[in-house]
């Protein structure tokens, strides 16, 4: 089973015309991956977990995703075999 590392879900605001949630992680081989997550900017961690679940078909691994609002962690999402198995807000 692949283990994902350094996974973060955060607002990508580098392109003002395309501000939105971005999920990035590093696989066990050191390759960085990323994808846009379709959710409202002010989405709850629960809603973000659901949105990650909708997009997680491309992740086949286990790990924790830190949810960030700015630089402040506000929650985490747990993946097991690429499927969201839980979440919690801080």
Phi, psi and omega in degrees: 000137178286139175252128177267147184232154173052036182283132180221141173242120187211165176280121176265111183245019181294326178250103184304336179278351186218047180287132179183180181285140179228131177252125176227148176204165177246133178276178185293348178265000179088007179274130179273138179233156177199155177204152174286144177244125184277099178205155178296149180304323182263022181300146175287164177298323177299314178295322177295320177299319178297317180295320176297319178301322178294332183255357190284001179301339181268356177253121177243066183206179179246145175162179179250138175251121175277130177263125183241138169244106191068230178261001184267122174294136180234001179172182176211154180235132181258131175248136171231120183053039177079003181249137177293121180251351179177169179204160172205143177262149175260000000 
